[in-house]
JSON list of C-alpha atoms in Angstrom, two decimals:
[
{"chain": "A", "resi": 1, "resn": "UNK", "atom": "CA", "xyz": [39.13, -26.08, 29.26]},
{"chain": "A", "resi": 2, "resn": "UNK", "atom": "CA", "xyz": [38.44, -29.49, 30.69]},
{"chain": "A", "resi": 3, "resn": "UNK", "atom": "CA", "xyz": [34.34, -28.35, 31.55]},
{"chain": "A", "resi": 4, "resn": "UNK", "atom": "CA", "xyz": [31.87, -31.13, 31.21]},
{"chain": "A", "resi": 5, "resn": "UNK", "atom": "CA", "xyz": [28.75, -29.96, 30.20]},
{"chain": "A", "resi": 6, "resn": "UNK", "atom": "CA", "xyz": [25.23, -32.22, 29.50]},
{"chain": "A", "resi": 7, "resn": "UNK", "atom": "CA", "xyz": [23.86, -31.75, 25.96]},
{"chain": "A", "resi": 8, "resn": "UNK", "atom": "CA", "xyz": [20.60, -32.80, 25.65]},
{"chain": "A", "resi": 9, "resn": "UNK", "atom": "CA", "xyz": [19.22, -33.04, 22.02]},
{"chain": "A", "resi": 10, "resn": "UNK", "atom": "CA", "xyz": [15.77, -30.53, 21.74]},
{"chain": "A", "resi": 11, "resn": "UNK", "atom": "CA", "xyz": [14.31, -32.96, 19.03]},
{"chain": "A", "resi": 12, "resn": "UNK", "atom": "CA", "xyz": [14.68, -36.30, 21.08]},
{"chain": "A", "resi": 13, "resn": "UNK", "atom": "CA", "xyz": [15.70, -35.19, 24.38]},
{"chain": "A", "resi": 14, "resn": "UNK", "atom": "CA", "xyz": [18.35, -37.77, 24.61]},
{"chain": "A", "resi": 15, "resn": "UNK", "atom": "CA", "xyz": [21.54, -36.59, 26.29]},
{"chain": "A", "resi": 16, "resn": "UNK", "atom": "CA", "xyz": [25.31, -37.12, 26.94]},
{"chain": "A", "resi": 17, "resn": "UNK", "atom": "CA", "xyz": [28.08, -35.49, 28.97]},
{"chain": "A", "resi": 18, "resn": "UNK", "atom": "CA", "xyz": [30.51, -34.30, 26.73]},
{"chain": "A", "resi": 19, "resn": "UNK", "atom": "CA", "xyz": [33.93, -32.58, 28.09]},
{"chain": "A", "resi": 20, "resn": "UNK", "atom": "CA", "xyz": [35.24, -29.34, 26.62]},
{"chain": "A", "resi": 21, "resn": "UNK", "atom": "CA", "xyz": [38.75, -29.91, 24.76]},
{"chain": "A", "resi": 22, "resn": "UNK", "atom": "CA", "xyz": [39.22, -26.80, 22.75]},
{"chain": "A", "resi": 23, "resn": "UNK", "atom": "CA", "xyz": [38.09, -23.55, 21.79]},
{"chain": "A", "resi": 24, "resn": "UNK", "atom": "CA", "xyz": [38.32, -23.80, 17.78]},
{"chain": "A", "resi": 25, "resn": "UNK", "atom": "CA", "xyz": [37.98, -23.01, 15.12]},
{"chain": "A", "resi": 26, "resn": "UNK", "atom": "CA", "xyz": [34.92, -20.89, 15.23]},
{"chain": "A", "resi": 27, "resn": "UNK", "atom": "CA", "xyz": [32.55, -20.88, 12.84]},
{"chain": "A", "resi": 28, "resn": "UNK", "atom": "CA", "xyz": [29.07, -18.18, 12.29]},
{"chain": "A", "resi": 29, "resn": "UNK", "atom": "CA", "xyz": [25.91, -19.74, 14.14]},
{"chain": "A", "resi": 30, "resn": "UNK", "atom": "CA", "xyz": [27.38, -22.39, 16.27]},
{"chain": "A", "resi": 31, "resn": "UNK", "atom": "CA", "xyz": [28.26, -22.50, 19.90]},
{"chain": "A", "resi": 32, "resn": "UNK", "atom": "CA", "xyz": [29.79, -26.21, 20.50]},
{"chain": "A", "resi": 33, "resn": "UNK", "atom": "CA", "xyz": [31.17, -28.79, 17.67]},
{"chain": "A", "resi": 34, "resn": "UNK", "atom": "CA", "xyz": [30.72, -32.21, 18.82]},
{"chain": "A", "resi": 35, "resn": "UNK", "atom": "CA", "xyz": [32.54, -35.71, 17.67]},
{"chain": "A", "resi": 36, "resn": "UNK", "atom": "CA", "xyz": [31.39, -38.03, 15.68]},
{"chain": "A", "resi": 37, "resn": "UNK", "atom": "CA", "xyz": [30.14, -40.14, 18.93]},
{"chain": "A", "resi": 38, "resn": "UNK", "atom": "CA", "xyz": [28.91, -37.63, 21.09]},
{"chain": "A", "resi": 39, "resn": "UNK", "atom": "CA", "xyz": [26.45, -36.13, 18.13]},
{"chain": "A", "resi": 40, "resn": "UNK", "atom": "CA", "xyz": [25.86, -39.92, 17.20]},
{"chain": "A", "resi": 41, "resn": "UNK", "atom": "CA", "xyz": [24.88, -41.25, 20.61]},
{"chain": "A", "resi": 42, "resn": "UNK", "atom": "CA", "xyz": [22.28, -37.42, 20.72]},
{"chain": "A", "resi": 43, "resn": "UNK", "atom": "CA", "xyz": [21.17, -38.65, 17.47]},
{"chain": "A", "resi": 44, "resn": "UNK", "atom": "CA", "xyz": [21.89, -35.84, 15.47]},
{"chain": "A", "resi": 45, "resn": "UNK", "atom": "CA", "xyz": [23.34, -35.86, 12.19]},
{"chain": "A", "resi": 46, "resn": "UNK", "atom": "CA", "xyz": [24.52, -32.11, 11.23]},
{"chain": "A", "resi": 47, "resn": "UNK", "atom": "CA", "xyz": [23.20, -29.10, 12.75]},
{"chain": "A", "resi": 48, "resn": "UNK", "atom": "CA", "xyz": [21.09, -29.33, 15.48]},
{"chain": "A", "resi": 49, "resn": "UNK", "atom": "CA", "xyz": [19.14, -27.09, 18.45]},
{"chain": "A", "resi": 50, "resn": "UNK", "atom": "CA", "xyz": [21.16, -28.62, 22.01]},
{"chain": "A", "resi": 51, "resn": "UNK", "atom": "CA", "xyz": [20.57, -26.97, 25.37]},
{"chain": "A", "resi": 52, "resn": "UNK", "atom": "CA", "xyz": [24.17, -27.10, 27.46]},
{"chain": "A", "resi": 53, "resn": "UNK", "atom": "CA", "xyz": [24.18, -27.32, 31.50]},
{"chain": "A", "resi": 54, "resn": "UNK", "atom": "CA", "xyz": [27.94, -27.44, 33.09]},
{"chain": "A", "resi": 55, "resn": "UNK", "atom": "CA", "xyz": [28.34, -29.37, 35.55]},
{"chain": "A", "resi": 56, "resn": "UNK", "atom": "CA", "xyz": [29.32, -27.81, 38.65]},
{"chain": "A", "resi": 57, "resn": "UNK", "atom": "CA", "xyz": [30.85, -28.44, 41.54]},
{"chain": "A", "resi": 58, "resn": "UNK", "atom": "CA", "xyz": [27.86, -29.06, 44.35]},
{"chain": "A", "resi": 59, "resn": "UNK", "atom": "CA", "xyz": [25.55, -30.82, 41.22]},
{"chain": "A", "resi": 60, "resn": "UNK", "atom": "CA", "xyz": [24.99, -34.27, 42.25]},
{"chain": "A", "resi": 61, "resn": "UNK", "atom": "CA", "xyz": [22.85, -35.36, 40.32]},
{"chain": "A", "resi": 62, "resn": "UNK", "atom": "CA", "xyz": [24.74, -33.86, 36.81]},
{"chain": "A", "resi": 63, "resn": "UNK", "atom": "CA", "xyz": [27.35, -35.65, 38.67]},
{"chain": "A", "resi": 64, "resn": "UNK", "atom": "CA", "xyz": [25.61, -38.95, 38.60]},
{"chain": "A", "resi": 65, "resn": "UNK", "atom": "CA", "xyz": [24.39, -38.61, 35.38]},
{"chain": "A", "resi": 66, "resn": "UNK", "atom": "CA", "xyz": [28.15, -38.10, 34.61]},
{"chain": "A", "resi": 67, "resn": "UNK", "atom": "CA", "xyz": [29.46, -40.84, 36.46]},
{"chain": "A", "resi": 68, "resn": "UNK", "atom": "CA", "xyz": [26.97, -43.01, 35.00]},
{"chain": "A", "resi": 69, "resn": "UNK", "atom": "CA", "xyz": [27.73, -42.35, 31.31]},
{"chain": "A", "resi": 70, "resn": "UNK", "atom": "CA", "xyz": [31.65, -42.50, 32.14]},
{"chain": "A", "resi": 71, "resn": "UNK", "atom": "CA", "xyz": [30.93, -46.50, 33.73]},
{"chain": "A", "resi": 72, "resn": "UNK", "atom": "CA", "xyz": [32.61, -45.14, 36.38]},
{"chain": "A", "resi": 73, "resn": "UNK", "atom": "CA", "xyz": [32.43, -47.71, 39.81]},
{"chain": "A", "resi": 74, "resn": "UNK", "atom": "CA", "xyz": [30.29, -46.67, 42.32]},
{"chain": "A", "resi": 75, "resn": "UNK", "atom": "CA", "xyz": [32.41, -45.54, 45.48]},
{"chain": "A", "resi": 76, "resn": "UNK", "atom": "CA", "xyz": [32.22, -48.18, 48.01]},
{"chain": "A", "resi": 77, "resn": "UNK", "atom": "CA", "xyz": [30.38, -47.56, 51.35]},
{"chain": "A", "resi": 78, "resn": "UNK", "atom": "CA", "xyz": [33.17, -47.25, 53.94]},
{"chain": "A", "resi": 79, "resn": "UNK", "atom": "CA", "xyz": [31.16, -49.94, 55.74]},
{"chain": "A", "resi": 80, "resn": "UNK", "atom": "CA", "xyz": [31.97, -52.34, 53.19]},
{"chain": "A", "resi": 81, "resn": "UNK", "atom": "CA", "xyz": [35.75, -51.78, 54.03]},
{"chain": "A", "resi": 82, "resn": "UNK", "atom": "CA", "xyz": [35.40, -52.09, 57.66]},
{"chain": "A", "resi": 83, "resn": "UNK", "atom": "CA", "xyz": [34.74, -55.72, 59.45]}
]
């Protein structure tokens, strides 16, 4: 629990990092359920074909990608801090 993975849509190839919450329920012929904004913002509207990469530990530029999507503030360059 807690794994971010990248789906990227087959059809479009437009992507988003989505994080792993739960494991249920299951149901036949799916691997991941998404919400409501994570299949919107993929474009999908139903089933759909997704490929799923984790990101690891090590994968900067997953990690970017990540960061990105999240808004998350660039770290600042230690320079910046010293004068």
């Amino acid at each position: 629990m807690g794994t971010w993975l990248r789906v990227t849509n087959l059809k479009n190839r437009r992507t988003a990092f989505v994080r792993v919450n739960d494991r249920g329920p299951i149901v036949d012929g799916r691997i991941v359920d998404l919400s409501f904004a994570a299949a919107r913002r993929l474009g999908l509207a139903g089933v759909g074909t997704v490929r799923l990469e984790a990101v690891r530990d090590g994968d900067t530029e997953l990690a970017q990608g990540l960061m990105a999507q999240l808004q998350l503030p660039t770290p600042m360059p230690i320079e910046a801090l010293v004068r």
